[in-house]
Amino acid sequence: MKTDWDTIIIGAGAAGLFCAPFAAAGGKPTLVIDHAVKPGEKIRISGGGRCNFTNMHTEPGNFAGHNSHFHKSALARFTQWDFIDLIDQAGIAWHEKTLGQLFCDGKATQIINLLLAKLKDADAEIWLSTTVDAIDHQDGVFTLKSSAGDLTCRNLVLATGGKSIPKMGATGFAYDIAEQFGHEVIEPRPALVPLTFPEGRFAALAGVSLPVRVWTDRASFDEAMLFTHRGLSGPAILQISSFWREGEAIHVDLTAGQDLFTALRDQRQSEGRRQISTELARYLPARLVEFLTKDWADQFDFTARLADQSDTALRALTDRLSDWTLTPSGSEGYRTAEVTLGGIATDGIDSKSMMSKTVPGLYFIGECVDVTGWLGGYNFQWAWSSGHAAGRHIAEA
Ligand code: FDA
């Protein structure tokens, strides 16, 4: 049976837009549809408007998911360097901000325009403000009941992302369709998200930021932490949120690995008459020291003189500073989460092509799959790599 399209990609986000020109290679009729008014909205707002489009240090260890090997193939066949080449060829200027994170010098819309130009060059079409109500599959043909009427195709690519930021049009659409076709979905949960604490816990510290090491049993990150009115945020907290589970504690090393014990012991000789709090303020933000003076008053007297502290007392204090154990009450949820952890189980997907192992012609790419990157450009790299894998497979079939 002849179909309207060779390939329909649902979702004009990073993965879907990137996949389309590869799938359309050789003139295969390809359509991208999205219910949003504009394509690539998350690209536009990402990285503070400059899009952290990849990370120079991308490697499989920078991703969470139930199968730590699944994403290796796609990442190896379209690497961060391949994406950087594209950006360079398009004349888009970029810079490394920190920790290998690459941002546009100008606006993130440059990336969207590049993806749209490639889509146009490949003669792929894009229909916005188009919804899909149901999908049927018979004799190798997918039929989409859409707001633009019934559409048929041989290859259907689900690229509708995760549930993060529903205000921007995020839905659980890919999960529902995956389940309809018999795929398992690992329970989605908000990730790269601020953690909340009982009201007012850190209100006095709102706006204070410092470098820390933060860890749970599963992961550890050395980055900045920010106190907010509602709890903790900043890169270190967003990172650990992907590994934290309700009811568990997180550990914060406020010294960020510095040997504060030796420093304070040495100062006990030269500055012994000073208060502990005065000395600590040399290493930690003054407002934090002020807060800890009250918060830890039952265990430590920060107003005491340094000279009066035994080695044991100093050790107890610095041990506590380097392992402040805190139990968040929750997270800010999908409202602000940058990504969704979990998603379509990788067991049912072929890692080279991103095609369903049980439904030929059905593909899953990008954030809807159970592959979640750390903060720092890894999630876009997954969108590019997985989109490329599916697109190439479709074109070569
Ligand atoms: P994406 O969400 O991009 O696209 C999905 C598309 O599907 C959307 O266009 C949506 O409208 C559409 N859609 C959804 N449901 C639909 C339905 N039912 N019918 C039709 N269409 C539907 N990552 C990174 O690497 N570097 C960064 O700097 C940032 N910064 C960042 C900031 C913020 C605020 C957020 C929220 C996220 C980031 N991210 C990021 C994460 C990154 O944006 C994300 O991982 C990718 O956009 C995922 O790409 P996808 O194409 O899979 O989904």
XYZ file of C-alpha atoms and ligand atoms in Angstrom:
450
model
C 0.000 0.000 0.000
C 1.260 3.461 -0.907
C 1.597 5.802 2.064
C 1.370 9.610 2.212
C 4.823 9.805 3.749
C 7.818 7.542 4.056
C 8.504 8.905 7.554
C 6.544 10.964 10.039
C 8.412 12.340 13.032
C 6.217 13.506 15.913
C 8.002 16.248 17.851
C 9.871 19.226 16.373
C 12.310 19.503 19.251
C 16.055 18.896 19.215
C 15.894 15.173 18.383
C 13.064 15.322 15.852
C 14.439 18.316 13.926
C 17.898 16.764 13.807
C 16.589 13.366 12.664
C 14.472 14.686 9.766
C 17.148 15.580 7.166
C 18.902 12.237 7.654
C 15.618 10.346 7.255
C 14.741 12.405 4.169
C 18.069 11.721 2.426
C 17.591 10.411 -1.090
C 14.263 12.186 -1.420
C 12.233 10.035 0.968
C 9.080 12.051 1.812
C 9.461 13.107 5.438
C 7.126 15.122 7.650
C 7.741 16.543 11.130
C 4.643 17.435 13.140
C 4.320 19.236 16.444
C 1.392 20.522 18.440
C 3.332 23.660 19.390
C 3.166 26.922 17.471
C 6.964 27.125 17.121
C 9.657 24.435 16.678
C 12.573 23.853 19.072
C 11.249 25.902 21.964
C 13.464 24.173 24.536
C 16.506 24.895 22.399
C 15.500 28.561 22.348
C 15.334 28.891 26.138
C 18.231 26.549 26.914
C 21.497 27.687 28.423
C 20.052 31.053 29.401
C 19.212 31.720 25.724
C 22.656 30.648 24.423
C 22.069 26.868 24.256
C 24.655 24.610 25.848
C 24.564 22.490 22.697
C 27.072 19.789 23.655
C 29.901 18.931 26.017
C 33.476 18.376 24.849
C 33.931 15.632 27.435
C 30.825 13.638 26.469
C 31.238 9.967 27.250
C 28.799 7.192 28.183
C 29.469 7.694 31.917
C 27.730 11.094 31.767
C 24.308 9.480 31.362
C 21.851 7.815 33.724
C 19.456 5.046 32.706
C 18.741 1.407 33.483
C 21.189 0.134 30.870
C 24.545 1.903 31.109
C 25.618 0.511 27.697
C 22.581 1.290 25.544
C 23.556 4.828 24.519
C 27.189 3.979 23.648
C 26.555 3.057 20.017
C 24.608 6.184 19.010
C 27.010 8.488 20.885
C 30.001 6.853 19.168
C 28.521 7.155 15.690
C 27.582 10.825 16.024
C 29.887 12.458 18.541
C 30.173 15.909 20.101
C 32.934 16.627 17.541
C 30.551 15.838 14.684
C 28.075 18.371 16.055
C 30.822 20.948 16.581
C 31.809 20.466 12.896
C 28.246 21.290 11.854
C 28.213 24.405 13.995
C 31.574 25.477 12.589
C 30.472 24.889 8.989
C 27.408 27.060 9.669
C 29.667 29.818 11.002
C 28.036 29.801 14.453
C 30.522 31.159 16.986
C 30.797 29.301 20.293
C 32.812 29.185 23.492
C 33.524 26.823 26.362
C 31.981 28.154 29.558
C 33.183 25.611 32.090
C 33.720 21.853 32.427
C 33.627 21.318 28.647
C 30.187 22.940 28.275
C 29.882 24.622 24.849
C 27.540 27.576 24.336
C 26.702 29.812 21.363
C 28.342 33.240 21.549
C 25.068 34.611 20.179
C 21.501 33.421 20.539
C 20.246 29.833 20.738
C 17.934 30.597 17.810
C 21.010 30.191 15.585
C 20.865 26.469 16.334
C 17.133 26.285 15.580
C 17.682 28.158 12.302
C 20.477 25.756 11.378
C 18.250 22.723 12.024
C 15.384 24.264 10.028
C 17.721 25.114 7.129
C 18.967 21.498 7.003
C 15.375 20.256 7.094
C 14.478 22.539 4.175
C 17.571 21.529 2.160
C 16.502 17.901 2.540
C 12.956 18.769 1.314
C 11.423 17.549 4.581
C 8.229 19.283 5.676
C 7.244 20.626 9.051
C 3.656 21.147 10.222
C 3.145 23.017 13.458
C -0.025 23.380 15.557
C -0.885 19.820 14.533
C -2.138 17.308 17.074
C -2.245 13.531 16.875
C -5.182 11.864 18.598
C -4.576 8.196 17.801
C -2.161 5.915 15.972
C -3.043 2.667 14.285
C -0.648 0.124 12.763
C -1.646 -2.473 10.194
C 0.271 -4.376 7.506
C 3.395 -2.287 8.072
C 1.553 1.039 7.742
C 1.033 3.565 10.535
C -2.133 5.681 10.329
C -2.197 8.851 12.397
C -5.547 10.445 13.224
C -4.411 14.054 13.291
C -5.942 17.507 13.338
C -4.840 17.684 9.680
C -6.730 14.497 8.834
C -5.541 10.891 8.503
C -1.835 10.576 7.647
C -0.086 7.343 6.684
C 3.616 6.416 6.825
C 5.962 3.417 6.894
C 8.280 4.808 9.550
C 7.051 6.583 12.631
C 9.549 8.371 14.888
C 8.468 9.437 18.363
C 10.455 12.499 19.429
C 8.040 14.216 21.796
C 10.497 14.490 24.692
C 9.743 14.050 28.387
C 7.288 15.611 30.821
C 9.463 18.506 31.954
C 7.939 21.983 31.762
C 4.325 21.207 30.818
C 3.782 24.947 30.301
C 5.976 24.617 27.200
C 3.847 21.813 25.756
C 5.623 18.792 27.271
C 3.385 15.720 27.414
C 3.673 12.031 28.212
C 2.628 11.297 24.606
C 5.642 9.124 23.674
C 5.188 7.016 26.812
C 1.502 6.394 26.025
C 2.222 5.394 22.438
C 5.146 3.196 23.531
C 2.824 1.367 25.946
C 0.161 1.065 23.262
C 2.738 -0.836 21.176
C 3.727 -3.085 24.086
C 6.873 -1.260 25.234
C 7.740 -0.963 28.903
C 8.055 2.547 30.346
C 10.383 3.103 33.309
C 8.523 5.426 35.666
C 9.381 8.979 34.593
C 10.509 11.440 37.292
C 11.697 15.048 37.277
C 15.503 15.405 37.113
C 18.045 18.243 36.975
C 15.666 19.975 39.350
C 16.030 22.074 42.540
C 15.407 20.213 45.807
C 12.930 21.607 48.338
C 13.052 21.728 52.141
C 10.448 22.540 54.788
C 9.308 26.125 54.393
C 11.761 28.711 55.636
C 14.625 26.241 56.319
C 17.137 28.210 54.222
C 15.188 31.456 53.713
C 17.868 33.464 55.540
C 20.444 32.177 53.062
C 18.512 32.824 49.838
C 20.948 33.947 47.152
C 24.095 32.575 48.846
C 26.180 30.401 46.530
C 29.400 28.458 47.130
C 31.430 25.638 45.593
C 30.670 22.298 47.245
C 30.990 18.581 46.768
C 27.577 16.915 46.950
C 26.956 13.187 46.929
C 24.622 10.268 47.540
C 25.436 6.544 47.422
C 25.096 6.690 43.635
C 27.001 9.776 42.462
C 29.133 12.754 43.503
C 29.534 16.216 41.922
C 31.901 19.148 42.521
C 30.020 22.261 41.453
C 28.315 25.354 42.859
C 25.332 25.142 45.218
C 22.769 27.918 45.637
C 20.459 28.454 48.625
C 16.950 29.576 47.642
C 13.789 30.568 49.501
C 12.412 27.077 48.877
C 15.547 24.963 49.316
C 18.700 24.181 47.362
C 19.583 24.727 43.720
C 22.647 25.461 41.563
C 24.483 23.004 39.290
C 25.637 20.689 42.115
C 22.060 20.186 43.340
C 20.542 19.853 39.863
C 23.113 17.148 39.122
C 22.517 15.175 42.318
C 18.720 15.453 41.925
C 18.964 12.892 39.109
C 20.338 10.380 41.607
C 18.348 11.329 44.734
C 15.189 9.481 45.747
C 12.392 10.608 48.112
C 13.206 10.050 51.776
C 16.970 9.824 51.175
C 19.600 12.238 52.464
C 22.159 14.122 50.403
C 25.654 14.871 51.744
C 27.201 18.292 51.242
C 30.891 19.057 51.731
C 30.873 22.808 52.384
C 34.676 22.865 52.304
C 34.646 21.578 48.704
C 37.492 19.230 49.566
C 39.740 21.825 51.262
C 41.669 20.687 54.370
C 39.992 23.068 56.797
C 41.186 21.126 59.835
C 44.852 21.839 59.080
C 44.079 25.447 58.173
C 42.197 26.100 61.439
C 44.802 24.259 63.533
C 47.550 26.425 61.993
C 45.535 29.576 62.635
C 45.022 28.519 66.234
C 48.732 29.325 66.667
C 48.713 32.723 64.991
C 45.108 33.895 65.399
C 44.081 32.022 68.547
C 42.218 34.967 70.091
C 39.786 35.146 67.228
C 36.316 33.569 67.239
C 35.767 30.405 65.250
C 33.086 32.193 63.201
C 35.537 34.944 62.176
C 38.045 32.384 60.963
C 35.422 30.290 59.156
C 34.262 33.364 57.262
C 37.659 33.304 55.526
C 36.574 30.087 53.801
C 32.773 30.216 53.693
C 30.280 32.996 52.836
C 29.709 35.177 55.935
C 25.919 34.692 55.773
C 26.373 30.929 55.829
C 28.642 31.130 58.863
C 26.068 33.333 60.574
C 23.380 30.753 59.757
C 25.446 27.799 61.006
C 26.276 29.678 64.206
C 22.575 29.460 65.077
C 21.658 26.219 63.316
C 24.432 24.155 64.897
C 24.442 25.991 68.250
C 23.501 22.815 70.150
C 26.747 21.138 69.017
C 29.248 23.911 68.318
C 29.908 27.303 69.871
C 31.075 29.404 66.929
C 31.602 32.370 69.248
C 34.295 30.519 71.202
C 37.985 31.428 70.755
C 40.025 29.324 68.359
C 42.748 28.972 71.025
C 40.318 27.114 73.285
C 39.610 24.367 70.745
C 41.307 20.992 71.108
C 42.315 19.074 68.007
C 39.364 16.767 68.680
C 36.928 19.695 68.811
C 38.334 21.172 65.590
C 38.166 17.788 63.931
C 34.500 17.362 64.945
C 33.669 20.770 63.488
C 35.488 20.300 60.188
C 34.110 16.761 59.813
C 30.619 18.205 60.117
C 31.397 20.958 57.612
C 32.645 18.396 55.140
C 29.607 16.133 55.555
C 26.471 18.162 56.181
C 23.720 15.582 55.841
C 20.411 17.004 54.651
C 17.128 15.315 53.783
C 15.133 17.216 51.141
C 11.367 17.090 51.486
C 10.935 16.910 47.711
C 11.810 18.562 44.421
C 10.348 21.436 42.415
C 8.922 18.791 40.055
C 8.227 18.976 36.349
C 7.432 22.691 36.616
C 11.147 23.539 36.578
C 12.938 20.218 35.913
C 15.298 20.465 32.935
C 14.780 16.832 31.998
C 12.787 13.694 32.721
C 14.560 10.662 34.122
C 13.257 7.218 33.106
C 11.087 6.798 30.034
C 10.799 4.169 27.327
C 12.791 1.126 28.430
C 15.868 0.566 26.314
C 15.477 -3.248 26.466
C 12.854 -2.988 23.762
C 14.867 -0.695 21.460
C 17.731 -1.548 19.111
C 20.681 0.594 20.230
C 22.137 1.064 16.722
C 18.973 2.228 14.973
C 16.699 3.329 17.863
C 14.012 1.141 16.256
C 11.552 -0.894 18.312
C 12.645 -4.525 18.538
C 9.022 -5.647 18.256
C 7.365 -3.121 15.895
C 9.421 -2.612 12.713
C 9.334 1.000 11.536
C 8.625 2.468 14.985
C 11.486 4.578 16.408
C 12.066 6.382 19.721
C 14.618 9.190 20.026
C 15.701 11.930 22.430
C 14.497 12.505 25.938
C 11.501 10.126 25.801
C 13.975 7.207 25.951
C 15.363 6.015 29.301
C 18.688 7.810 28.748
C 19.249 10.999 30.760
C 22.352 13.128 30.596
C 24.020 15.100 33.334
C 23.715 18.868 33.323
C 26.155 20.453 30.847
C 25.109 19.856 27.225
C 24.832 16.074 27.440
C 21.078 15.983 26.875
C 21.282 17.843 23.591
C 24.138 15.576 22.527
C 21.843 12.598 23.187
C 19.111 14.261 21.094
C 21.574 14.772 18.192
C 23.134 11.289 18.450
C 19.880 9.342 18.811
C 18.204 11.444 16.086
C 21.111 10.740 13.759
C 20.997 6.988 14.508
C 17.295 6.714 13.629
C 17.515 9.029 10.612
C 20.446 7.152 9.078
C 18.767 3.793 9.631
C 15.580 4.982 7.931
C 17.508 6.410 4.966
C 19.556 3.229 4.515
C 16.617 0.795 4.862
P 12.051 18.360 23.193
O 11.336 18.590 24.462
O 13.119 19.276 22.787
O 10.997 18.349 21.989
C 9.785 17.654 22.053
C 8.837 18.285 21.059
O 7.662 17.475 21.004
C 8.381 19.674 21.473
O 8.531 20.556 20.384
C 6.932 19.503 21.873
O 6.117 20.620 21.551
C 6.531 18.300 21.042
N 5.424 17.526 21.606
C 5.285 17.099 22.887
N 4.137 16.417 23.017
C 3.558 16.408 21.795
C 2.348 15.857 21.296
N 1.521 15.177 22.094
N 2.052 16.040 19.993
C 2.870 16.741 19.160
N 4.031 17.286 19.583
C 4.369 17.113 20.882
N 20.017 20.353 27.595
C 21.288 20.576 27.213
O 21.954 19.652 26.757
N 21.826 21.837 27.338
C 21.122 22.888 27.830
O 21.608 24.037 27.862
C 19.792 22.645 28.287
N 19.073 23.633 28.869
C 17.758 23.408 29.231
C 17.027 24.442 29.818
C 15.706 24.227 30.166
C 14.922 25.329 30.835
C 15.100 22.958 29.915
C 13.643 22.717 30.235
C 15.836 21.938 29.348
C 17.170 22.135 29.008
N 17.942 21.112 28.467
C 19.256 21.361 28.112
C 17.363 19.782 28.168
C 16.990 19.707 26.671
O 16.203 20.838 26.339
C 16.221 18.430 26.359
O 16.909 17.309 26.852
C 16.029 18.291 24.848
O 15.300 19.392 24.363
C 15.301 17.002 24.515
O 15.071 16.959 23.125
P 13.813 16.196 22.547
O 13.782 16.532 21.106
O 13.831 14.792 22.969
O 12.547 16.859 23.265
